[in-house]
Short mmCIF file of C-alpha atoms in Angstrom, two decimals:
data_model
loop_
_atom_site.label_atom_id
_atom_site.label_comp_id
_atom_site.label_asym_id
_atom_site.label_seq_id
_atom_site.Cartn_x
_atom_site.Cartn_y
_atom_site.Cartn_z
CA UNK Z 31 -95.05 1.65 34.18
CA UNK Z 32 -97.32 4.56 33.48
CA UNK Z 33 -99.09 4.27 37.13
CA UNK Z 34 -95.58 4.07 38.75
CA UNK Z 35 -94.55 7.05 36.96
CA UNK Z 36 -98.19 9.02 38.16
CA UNK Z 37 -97.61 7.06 41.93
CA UNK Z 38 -93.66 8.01 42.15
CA UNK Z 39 -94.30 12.15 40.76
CA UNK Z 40 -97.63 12.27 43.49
CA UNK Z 41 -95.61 10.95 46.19
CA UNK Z 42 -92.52 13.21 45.29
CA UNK Z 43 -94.83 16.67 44.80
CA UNK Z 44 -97.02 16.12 47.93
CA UNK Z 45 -93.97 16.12 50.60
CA UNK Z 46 -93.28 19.37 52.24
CA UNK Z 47 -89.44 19.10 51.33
CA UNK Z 48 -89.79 19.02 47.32
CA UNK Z 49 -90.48 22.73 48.12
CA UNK Z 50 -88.25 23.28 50.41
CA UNK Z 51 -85.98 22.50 47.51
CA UNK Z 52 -87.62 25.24 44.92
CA UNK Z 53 -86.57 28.09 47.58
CA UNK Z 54 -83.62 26.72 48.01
CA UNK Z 55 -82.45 26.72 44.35
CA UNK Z 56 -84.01 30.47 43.71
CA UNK Z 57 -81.95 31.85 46.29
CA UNK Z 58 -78.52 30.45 46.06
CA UNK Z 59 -79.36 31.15 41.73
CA UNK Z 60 -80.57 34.73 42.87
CA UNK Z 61 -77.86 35.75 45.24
CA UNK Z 62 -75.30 34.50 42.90
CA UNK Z 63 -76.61 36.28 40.17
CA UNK Z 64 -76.51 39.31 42.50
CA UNK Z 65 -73.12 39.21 42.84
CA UNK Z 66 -72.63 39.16 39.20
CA UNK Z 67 -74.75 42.89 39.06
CA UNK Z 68 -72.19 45.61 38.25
CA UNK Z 69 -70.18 43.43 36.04
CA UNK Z 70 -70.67 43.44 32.00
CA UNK Z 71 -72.70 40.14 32.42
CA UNK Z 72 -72.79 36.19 31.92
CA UNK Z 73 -71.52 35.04 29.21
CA UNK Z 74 -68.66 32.91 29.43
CA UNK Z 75 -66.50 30.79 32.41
CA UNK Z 76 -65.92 33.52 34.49
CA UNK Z 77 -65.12 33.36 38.45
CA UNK Z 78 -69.35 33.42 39.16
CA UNK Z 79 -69.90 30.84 36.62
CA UNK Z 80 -67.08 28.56 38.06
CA UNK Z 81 -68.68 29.43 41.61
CA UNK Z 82 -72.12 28.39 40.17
CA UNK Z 83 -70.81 25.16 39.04
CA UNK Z 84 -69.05 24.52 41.83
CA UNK Z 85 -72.10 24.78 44.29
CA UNK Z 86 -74.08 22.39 41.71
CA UNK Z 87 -71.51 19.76 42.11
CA UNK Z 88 -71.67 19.90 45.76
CA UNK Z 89 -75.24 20.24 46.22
CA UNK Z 90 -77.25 18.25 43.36
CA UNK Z 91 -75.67 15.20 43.48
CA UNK Z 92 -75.74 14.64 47.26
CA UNK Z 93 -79.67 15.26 47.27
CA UNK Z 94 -80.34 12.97 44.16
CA UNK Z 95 -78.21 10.27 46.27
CA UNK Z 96 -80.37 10.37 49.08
CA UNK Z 97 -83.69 11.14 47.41
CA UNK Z 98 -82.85 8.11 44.64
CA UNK Z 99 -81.82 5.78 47.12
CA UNK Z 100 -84.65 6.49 49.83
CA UNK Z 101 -87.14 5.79 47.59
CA UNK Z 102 -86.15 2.05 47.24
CA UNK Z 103 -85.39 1.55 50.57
CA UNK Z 104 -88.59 3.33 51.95
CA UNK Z 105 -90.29 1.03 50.14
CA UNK Z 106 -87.95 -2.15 51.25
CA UNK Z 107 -88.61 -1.08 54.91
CA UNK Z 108 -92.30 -0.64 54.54
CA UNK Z 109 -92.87 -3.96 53.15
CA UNK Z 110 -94.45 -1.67 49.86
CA UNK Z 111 -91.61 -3.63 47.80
CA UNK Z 112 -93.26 -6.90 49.05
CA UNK Z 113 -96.74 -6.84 48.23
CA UNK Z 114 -95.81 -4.97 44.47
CA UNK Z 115 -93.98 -8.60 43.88
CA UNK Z 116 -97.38 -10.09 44.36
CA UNK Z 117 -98.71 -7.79 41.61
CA UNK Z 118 -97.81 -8.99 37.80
CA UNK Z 119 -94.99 -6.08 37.51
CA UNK Z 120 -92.28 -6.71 36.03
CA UNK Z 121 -88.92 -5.02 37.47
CA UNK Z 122 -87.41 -3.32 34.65
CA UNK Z 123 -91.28 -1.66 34.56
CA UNK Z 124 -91.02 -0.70 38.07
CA UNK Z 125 -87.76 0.86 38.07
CA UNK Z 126 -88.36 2.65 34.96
CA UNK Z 127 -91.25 3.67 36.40
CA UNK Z 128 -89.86 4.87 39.37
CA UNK Z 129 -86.59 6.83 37.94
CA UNK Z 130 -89.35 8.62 35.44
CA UNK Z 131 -91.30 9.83 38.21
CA UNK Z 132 -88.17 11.08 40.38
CA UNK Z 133 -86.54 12.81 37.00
CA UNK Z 134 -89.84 14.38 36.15
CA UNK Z 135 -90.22 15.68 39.95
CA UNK Z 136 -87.04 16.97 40.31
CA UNK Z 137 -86.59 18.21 37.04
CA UNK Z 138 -89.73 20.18 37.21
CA UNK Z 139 -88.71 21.83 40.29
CA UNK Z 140 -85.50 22.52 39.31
CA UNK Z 141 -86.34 23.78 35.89
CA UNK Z 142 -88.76 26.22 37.73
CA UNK Z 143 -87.11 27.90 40.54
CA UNK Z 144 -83.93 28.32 37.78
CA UNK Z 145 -86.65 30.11 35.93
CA UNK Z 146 -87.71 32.34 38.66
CA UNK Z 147 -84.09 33.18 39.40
CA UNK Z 148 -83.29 34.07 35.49
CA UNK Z 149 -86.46 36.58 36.09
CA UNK Z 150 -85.43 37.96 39.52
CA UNK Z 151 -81.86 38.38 37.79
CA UNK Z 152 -83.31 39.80 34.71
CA UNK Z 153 -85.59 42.24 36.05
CA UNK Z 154 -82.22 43.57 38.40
CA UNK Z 155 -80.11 44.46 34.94
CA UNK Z 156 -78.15 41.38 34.85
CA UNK Z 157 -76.85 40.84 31.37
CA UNK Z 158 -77.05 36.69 30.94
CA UNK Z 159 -76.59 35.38 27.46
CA UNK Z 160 -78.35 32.19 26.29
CA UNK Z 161 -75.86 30.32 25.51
CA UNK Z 162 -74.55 30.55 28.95
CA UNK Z 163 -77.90 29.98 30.30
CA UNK Z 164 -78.29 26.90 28.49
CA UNK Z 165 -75.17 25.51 29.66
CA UNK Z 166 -75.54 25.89 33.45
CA UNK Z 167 -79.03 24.81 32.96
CA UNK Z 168 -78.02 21.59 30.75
CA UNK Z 169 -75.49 20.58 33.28
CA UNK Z 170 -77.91 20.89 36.08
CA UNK Z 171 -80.11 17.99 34.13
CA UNK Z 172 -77.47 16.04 33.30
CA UNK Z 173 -76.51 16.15 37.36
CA UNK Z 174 -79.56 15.41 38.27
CA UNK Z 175 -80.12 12.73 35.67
CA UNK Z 176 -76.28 10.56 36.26
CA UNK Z 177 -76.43 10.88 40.27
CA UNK Z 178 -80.00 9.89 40.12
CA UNK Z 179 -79.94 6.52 38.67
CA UNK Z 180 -76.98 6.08 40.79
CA UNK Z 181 -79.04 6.56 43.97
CA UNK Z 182 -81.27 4.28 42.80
CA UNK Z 183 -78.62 1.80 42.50
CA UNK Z 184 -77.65 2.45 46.20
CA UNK Z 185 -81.53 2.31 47.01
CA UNK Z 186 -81.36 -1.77 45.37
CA UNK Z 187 -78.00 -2.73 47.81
CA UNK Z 188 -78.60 -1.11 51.20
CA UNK Z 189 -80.75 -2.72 53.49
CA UNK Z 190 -82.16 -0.06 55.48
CA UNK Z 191 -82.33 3.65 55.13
CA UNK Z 192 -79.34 4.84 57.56
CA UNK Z 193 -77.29 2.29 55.14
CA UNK Z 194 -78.44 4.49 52.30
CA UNK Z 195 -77.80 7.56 53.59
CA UNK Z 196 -74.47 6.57 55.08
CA UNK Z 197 -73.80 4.96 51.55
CA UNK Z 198 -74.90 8.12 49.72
CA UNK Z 199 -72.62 10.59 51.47
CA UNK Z 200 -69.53 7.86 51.19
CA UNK Z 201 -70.12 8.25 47.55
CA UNK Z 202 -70.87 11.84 47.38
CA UNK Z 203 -67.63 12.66 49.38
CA UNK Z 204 -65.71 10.35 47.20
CA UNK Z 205 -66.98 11.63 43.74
CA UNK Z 206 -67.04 15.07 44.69
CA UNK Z 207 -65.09 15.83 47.69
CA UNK Z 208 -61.96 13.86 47.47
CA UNK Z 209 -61.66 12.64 44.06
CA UNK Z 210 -58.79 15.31 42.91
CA UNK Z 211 -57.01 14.29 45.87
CA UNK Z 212 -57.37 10.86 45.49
CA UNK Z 213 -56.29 10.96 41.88
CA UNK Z 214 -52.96 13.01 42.14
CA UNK Z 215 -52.33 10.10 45.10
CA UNK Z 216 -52.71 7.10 42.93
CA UNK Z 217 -51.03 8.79 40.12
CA UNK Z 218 -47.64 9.16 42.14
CA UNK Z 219 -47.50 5.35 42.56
CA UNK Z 220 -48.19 4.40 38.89
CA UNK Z 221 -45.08 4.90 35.97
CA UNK Z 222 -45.28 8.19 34.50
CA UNK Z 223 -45.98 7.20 30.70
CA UNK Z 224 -49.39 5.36 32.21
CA UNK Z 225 -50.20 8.69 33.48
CA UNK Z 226 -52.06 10.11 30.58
CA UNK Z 227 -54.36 7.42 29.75
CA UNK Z 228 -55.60 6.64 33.77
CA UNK Z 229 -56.34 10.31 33.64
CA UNK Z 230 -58.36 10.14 30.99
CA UNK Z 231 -60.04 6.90 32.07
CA UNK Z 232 -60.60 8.47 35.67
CA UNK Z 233 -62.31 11.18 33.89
CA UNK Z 234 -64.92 8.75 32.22
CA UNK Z 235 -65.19 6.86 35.54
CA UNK Z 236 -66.32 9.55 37.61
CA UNK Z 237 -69.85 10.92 35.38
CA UNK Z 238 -69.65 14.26 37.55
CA UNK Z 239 -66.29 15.00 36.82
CA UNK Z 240 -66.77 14.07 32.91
CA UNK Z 241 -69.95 16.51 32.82
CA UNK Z 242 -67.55 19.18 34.33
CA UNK Z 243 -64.86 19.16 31.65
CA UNK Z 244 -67.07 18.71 29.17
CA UNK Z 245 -69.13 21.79 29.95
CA UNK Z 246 -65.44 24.39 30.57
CA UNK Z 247 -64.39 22.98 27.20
CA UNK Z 248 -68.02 23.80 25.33
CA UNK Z 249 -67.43 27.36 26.72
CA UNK Z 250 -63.78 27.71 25.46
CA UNK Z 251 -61.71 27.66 28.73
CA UNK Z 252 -60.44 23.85 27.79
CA UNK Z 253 -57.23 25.96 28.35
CA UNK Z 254 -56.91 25.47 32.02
CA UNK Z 255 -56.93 21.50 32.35
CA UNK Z 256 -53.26 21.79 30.80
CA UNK Z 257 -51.69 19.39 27.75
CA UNK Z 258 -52.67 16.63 29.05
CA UNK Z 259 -55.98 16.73 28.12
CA UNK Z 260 -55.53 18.75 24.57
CA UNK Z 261 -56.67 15.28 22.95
CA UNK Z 262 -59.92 15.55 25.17
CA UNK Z 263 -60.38 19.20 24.42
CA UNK Z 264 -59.95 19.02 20.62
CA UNK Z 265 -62.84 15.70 21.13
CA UNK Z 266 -65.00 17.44 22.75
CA UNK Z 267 -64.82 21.03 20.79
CA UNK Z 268 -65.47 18.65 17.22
CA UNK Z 269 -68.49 17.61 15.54
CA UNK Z 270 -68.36 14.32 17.67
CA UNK Z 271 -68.19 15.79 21.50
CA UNK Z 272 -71.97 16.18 21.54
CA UNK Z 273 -72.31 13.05 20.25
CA UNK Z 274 -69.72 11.17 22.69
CA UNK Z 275 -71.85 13.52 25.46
CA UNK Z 276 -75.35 11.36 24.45
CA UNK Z 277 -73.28 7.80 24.10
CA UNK Z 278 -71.89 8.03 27.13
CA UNK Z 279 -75.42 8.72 28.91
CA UNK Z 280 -77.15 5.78 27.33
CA UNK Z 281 -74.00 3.86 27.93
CA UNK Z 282 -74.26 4.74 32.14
CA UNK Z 283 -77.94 4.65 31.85
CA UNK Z 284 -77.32 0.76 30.29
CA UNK Z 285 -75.17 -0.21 32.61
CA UNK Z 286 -76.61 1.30 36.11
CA UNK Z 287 -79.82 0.07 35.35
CA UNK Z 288 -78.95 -3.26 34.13
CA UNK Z 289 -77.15 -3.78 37.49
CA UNK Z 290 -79.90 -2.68 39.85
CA UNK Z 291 -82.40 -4.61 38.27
CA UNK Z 292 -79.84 -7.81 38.95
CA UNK Z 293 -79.56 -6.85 42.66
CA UNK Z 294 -83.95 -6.20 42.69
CA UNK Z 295 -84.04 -9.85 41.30
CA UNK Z 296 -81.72 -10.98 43.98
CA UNK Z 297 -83.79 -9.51 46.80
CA UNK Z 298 -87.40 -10.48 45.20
CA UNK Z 299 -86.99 -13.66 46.55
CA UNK Z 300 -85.03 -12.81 49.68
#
């Protein structure tokens, strides 16, 4: 698992596009920051840290999508995926292996050009508190982490590479895009008193949009999702909400990983 991890983070940090993504990061961080300049600072949910969000939830998950679920099926194309069944590795090892690497990559780039842009925004008088630093950068990983494995997942299923793409934006736009819209749809057609608990279950469905709450309701503005989530809000603001937070990423690290693994069987002896 170790040489998959070293193969998967050389592969990842010798393409031209890994730092493609570095400057991309530092200067939607830095111009956002920018914008922030004559104000008292960053230190809450304000309208720059809801804009920050925002842009992470479109942009992160679509590129872990692609990147997670190119690298299987670059590998199923090549025939790479063929001649690694011929060598005594097991497939849990390989895809742990392989989602190591990626994380590592992409975490390490990330983690750096968010680093440059806390400098660049430091050095320019920008008041940013820790805590809020934390936050946005904790969300990031967590972003990166969920729609990861989930690419990967995608990467086990399609059969070619335009099928993963064109399966990686259908879920993107779905998760992200559309999913308010979709929900206030199939809520009109359900009773009202089985309102309340599909919300709640949509929320847990949907790992970009449970990340989001969680995060407005660890800086205080649980406010603004209205009564029907006060349960949620007084969960996550207790002693437990950090620890439902970690369950629920080994539980969708469990089960993603446990199903791509089935499908890799499947297609070992395709």
């Amino acid at each position: 698992m170790r040489n998959l991890w070293l193969s998967e983070w050389k592969t990842m940090t010798r393409q031209r596009s890994y730092y493609l993504f570095l400057i991309l990061w530092v200067l939607v961080f830095s111009l956002l920051f920018l914008l922030e300049r004559n104000n008292a600072g960053l230190s809450s949910f304000t309208n720059v840290t809801g804009t920050i969000v925002n842009i992470l939830l479109y942009l992160l998950p679509l590129f872990m999508l692609i990147i997670g679920s190119f690298s299987i099926t670059n590998e199923l194309e090549s025939g790479q995926w063929k001649l690694l069944c011929t060598y005594p590795v097991s497939i849990p090892a390989y895809f742990f292996g392989k989602f190591a690497g990626l994380i590592t990559a992409q975490a390490a780039v990330f983690t750096f050009s968010f680093g440059i842009s806390m400098a660049i925004g430091l050095t320019t008088g920008i008041q940013l508190s820790l805590p809020w630093i934390l936050g946005i950068y904790l969300f990031s990983l967590l972003l990166i982490y969920v729609f990861l494995i989930l690419g990967l997942l995608l990467g086990t299923v399609a059969q070619t590479r335009w099928k993963a793409l064109i399966s990686s934006v259908s879920i993107w736009f779905f998760l992200i895009m559309i999913w308010p819209t979709a929900l206030i749809a199939i809520l009109g057609l359900v009773p009202y008193p089985m309102i309340d608990p599909l919300m709640k279950l949509a929320m847990v469905l949907n790992p970009a949009e449970f990340l989001r709450i969680f995060l407005i309701i660890q800086w205080d503005s649980g406010a603004i999702f209205g009564g029907t989530y006060d349960g949620v809000v007084h969960l996550f603001q207790s002693g437990a909400g950090w620890g439902m937070l970690i369950g629920y990423m080994i539980a969708y690290l469990v089960i993603m990983f446990s199903v791509s693994i089935l499908f890799l069987r499947r297609r070992r002896f395709l």
